[in-house]
mmCIF file of C-alpha atoms in Angstrom:
data_model
loop_
_atom_site.group_PDB
_atom_site.id
_atom_site.type_symbol
_atom_site.label_atom_id
_atom_site.label_comp_id
_atom_site.label_asym_id
_atom_site.label_seq_id
_atom_site.Cartn_x
_atom_site.Cartn_y
_atom_site.Cartn_z
ATOM 1 C CA MET H 1 96.372 -16.541 64.427
ATOM 2 C CA ALA H 2 99.112 -17.714 62.079
ATOM 3 C CA ILE H 3 100.222 -21.382 61.893
ATOM 4 C CA ILE H 4 103.414 -22.547 60.283
ATOM 5 C CA THR H 5 102.483 -25.770 58.353
ATOM 6 C CA THR H 6 103.465 -27.830 55.372
ATOM 7 C CA LYS H 7 101.075 -30.739 54.579
ATOM 8 C CA GLY H 8 100.060 -30.750 58.160
ATOM 9 C CA LYS H 9 103.662 -30.671 59.599
ATOM 10 C CA ALA H 10 105.480 -27.697 60.926
ATOM 11 C CA ALA H 11 107.942 -26.141 58.541
ATOM 12 C CA PRO H 12 110.010 -22.927 58.721
ATOM 13 C CA GLY H 13 109.488 -20.261 56.171
ATOM 14 C CA ILE H 14 105.736 -20.698 55.414
ATOM 15 C CA ILE H 15 102.947 -19.080 57.507
ATOM 16 C CA LYS H 16 99.337 -20.109 56.924
ATOM 17 C CA GLY H 17 96.773 -17.552 58.031
ATOM 18 C CA GLU H 18 93.518 -16.071 57.077
ATOM 19 C CA ALA H 19 95.051 -14.624 53.943
ATOM 20 C CA GLY H 20 96.461 -17.998 52.789
ATOM 21 C CA ILE H 21 100.057 -19.153 52.716
ATOM 22 C CA ILE H 22 102.611 -16.317 53.111
ATOM 23 C CA ASN H 23 106.370 -16.519 52.628
ATOM 24 C CA ALA H 24 107.621 -15.833 56.115
ATOM 25 C CA GLU H 25 111.076 -14.592 54.813
ATOM 26 C CA THR H 26 109.390 -12.083 52.727
ATOM 27 C CA GLN H 27 107.370 -10.778 55.760
ATOM 28 C CA ILE H 28 110.386 -10.684 57.934
ATOM 29 C CA ALA H 29 112.365 -8.795 55.134
ATOM 30 C CA LYS H 30 109.521 -6.216 54.903
ATOM 31 C CA ALA H 31 109.505 -5.766 58.742
ATOM 32 C CA GLU H 32 113.279 -5.375 58.787
ATOM 33 C CA ALA H 33 113.131 -2.847 55.856
ATOM 34 C CA LYS H 34 110.423 -0.877 57.761
ATOM 35 C CA LEU H 35 112.493 -0.786 60.972
ATOM 36 C CA LEU H 36 115.515 0.476 59.025
ATOM 37 C CA SER H 37 113.567 3.024 57.143
ATOM 38 C CA ASP H 38 112.322 4.466 60.561
ATOM 39 C CA LEU H 39 116.009 5.008 61.664
ATOM 40 C CA PRO H 40 117.230 8.636 61.237
ATOM 41 C CA LYS H 41 119.467 9.110 58.209
ATOM 42 C CA PRO H 42 123.085 10.091 59.004
ATOM 43 C CA PRO H 43 123.712 13.688 58.055
ATOM 44 C CA LYS H 44 125.935 14.535 54.931
ATOM 45 C CA GLY H 45 128.168 17.395 54.209
ATOM 46 C CA LYS H 46 128.574 20.409 56.387
ATOM 47 C CA GLY H 47 127.379 19.668 59.825
ATOM 48 C CA SER H 48 127.741 15.850 59.449
ATOM 49 C CA VAL H 49 128.761 15.067 62.926
ATOM 50 C CA LEU H 50 125.949 13.307 64.676
ATOM 51 C CA PRO H 51 124.472 15.037 67.546
ATOM 52 C CA ALA H 52 125.603 12.243 69.917
ATOM 53 C CA ASP H 53 129.168 12.805 68.821
ATOM 54 C CA ARG H 54 129.245 16.522 69.380
ATOM 55 C CA ASP H 55 130.540 18.327 72.340
ATOM 56 C CA PRO H 56 127.584 18.430 74.893
ATOM 57 C CA ALA H 57 128.602 21.994 75.884
ATOM 58 C CA ARG H 58 126.838 24.011 73.064
ATOM 59 C CA VAL H 59 127.028 27.489 74.309
ATOM 60 C CA TYR H 60 130.053 29.430 75.802
ATOM 61 C CA THR H 61 129.825 30.314 79.425
ATOM 62 C CA LYS H 62 130.040 33.883 80.759
ATOM 63 C CA THR H 63 133.304 32.895 82.206
ATOM 64 C CA GLN H 64 134.568 31.742 78.817
ATOM 65 C CA LYS H 65 133.321 34.780 77.095
ATOM 66 C CA THR H 66 134.894 37.110 79.696
ATOM 67 C CA LYS H 67 138.282 35.439 78.995
ATOM 68 C CA MET H 68 137.705 35.765 75.251
ATOM 69 C CA LEU H 69 137.056 39.443 75.624
ATOM 70 C CA GLU H 70 140.162 39.932 77.830
ATOM 71 C CA LYS H 71 142.312 37.965 75.232
ATOM 72 C CA GLN H 72 140.907 40.214 72.542
ATOM 73 C CA ASN H 73 141.593 43.367 74.592
ATOM 74 C CA GLY H 74 137.889 44.230 75.017
ATOM 75 C CA LEU H 75 137.310 44.225 71.247
ATOM 76 C CA CYS H 76 134.978 42.327 68.992
ATOM 77 C CA ILE H 77 137.237 40.215 66.780
ATOM 78 C CA GLY H 78 134.977 40.996 63.822
ATOM 79 C CA CYS H 79 134.474 44.779 63.731
ATOM 80 C CA GLY H 80 137.274 45.800 66.220
ATOM 81 C CA GLU H 81 134.869 47.872 68.223
ATOM 82 C CA ALA H 82 134.991 47.967 72.064
ATOM 83 C CA LYS H 83 132.352 45.767 73.604
ATOM 84 C CA THR H 84 131.066 44.800 77.106
ATOM 85 C CA ILE H 85 130.708 41.138 78.153
ATOM 86 C CA ASP H 86 126.956 41.448 77.709
ATOM 87 C CA GLN H 87 127.617 42.469 74.026
ATOM 88 C CA ILE H 88 129.853 39.484 73.194
ATOM 89 C CA HIS H 89 128.699 36.226 71.782
ATOM 90 C CA GLY H 90 131.051 33.115 71.929
ATOM 91 C CA HIS H 91 131.599 31.885 68.317
ATOM 92 C CA HIS H 92 132.970 28.494 67.329
ATOM 93 C CA VAL H 93 135.790 28.728 64.830
ATOM 94 C CA ILE H 94 135.183 25.210 63.805
ATOM 95 C CA ARG H 95 131.417 24.844 63.847
ATOM 96 C CA HIS H 96 129.811 22.840 66.609
ATOM 97 C CA ALA H 97 127.846 21.047 64.018
ATOM 98 C CA ASP H 98 131.060 20.017 62.394
ATOM 99 C CA GLY H 99 132.482 18.693 65.628
ATOM 100 C CA GLY H 100 134.027 21.852 66.981
ATOM 101 C CA ALA H 101 134.454 21.755 70.708
ATOM 102 C CA THR H 102 133.110 24.617 72.981
ATOM 103 C CA THR H 103 136.602 25.494 74.188
ATOM 104 C CA MET H 104 138.597 28.566 74.400
ATOM 105 C CA GLU H 105 140.922 27.345 71.694
ATOM 106 C CA ASN H 106 137.978 27.059 69.356
ATOM 107 C CA GLY H 107 136.220 30.212 70.248
ATOM 108 C CA VAL H 108 136.367 33.938 69.529
ATOM 109 C CA GLY H 109 134.224 36.787 70.882
ATOM 110 C CA LEU H 110 131.983 38.501 68.271
ATOM 111 C CA CYS H 111 129.413 41.308 68.863
ATOM 112 C CA HIS H 112 125.837 40.421 67.916
ATOM 113 C CA THR H 113 126.067 42.134 64.532
ATOM 114 C CA CYS H 114 129.266 40.391 63.432
ATOM 115 C CA HIS H 115 128.080 37.022 64.726
ATOM 116 C CA LYS H 116 124.851 37.265 62.793
ATOM 117 C CA GLN H 117 126.863 38.289 59.681
ATOM 118 C CA ILE H 118 129.202 35.306 59.882
ATOM 119 C CA HIS H 119 126.158 32.893 60.085
ATOM 120 C CA LYS H 120 124.441 34.271 56.994
#
């Protein structure tokens, strides 16, 4: 058990314990540094939008992909080949990780091959 004393009187800043007298401010500073080091570091560069600030809707719905495909006349926007709704992936023009919303205005329909190629 630690006792705060100075010549028998209570005093802030000094802790007397089994290891002797320790500067309380140093211990507090170390504890604060430890707490801060445990916090996640903010991301930098591409994909620097914190997950909490991103659009919670991550994946385009089937309804959204159907509308994309209709808008694109049934074609993959990448290769121009005719595709079915099951062959289309919703792609964020502005990356989700960069703050891009999962909206029709920020989405295009790509086939699996083209979508994979874009993300290489």
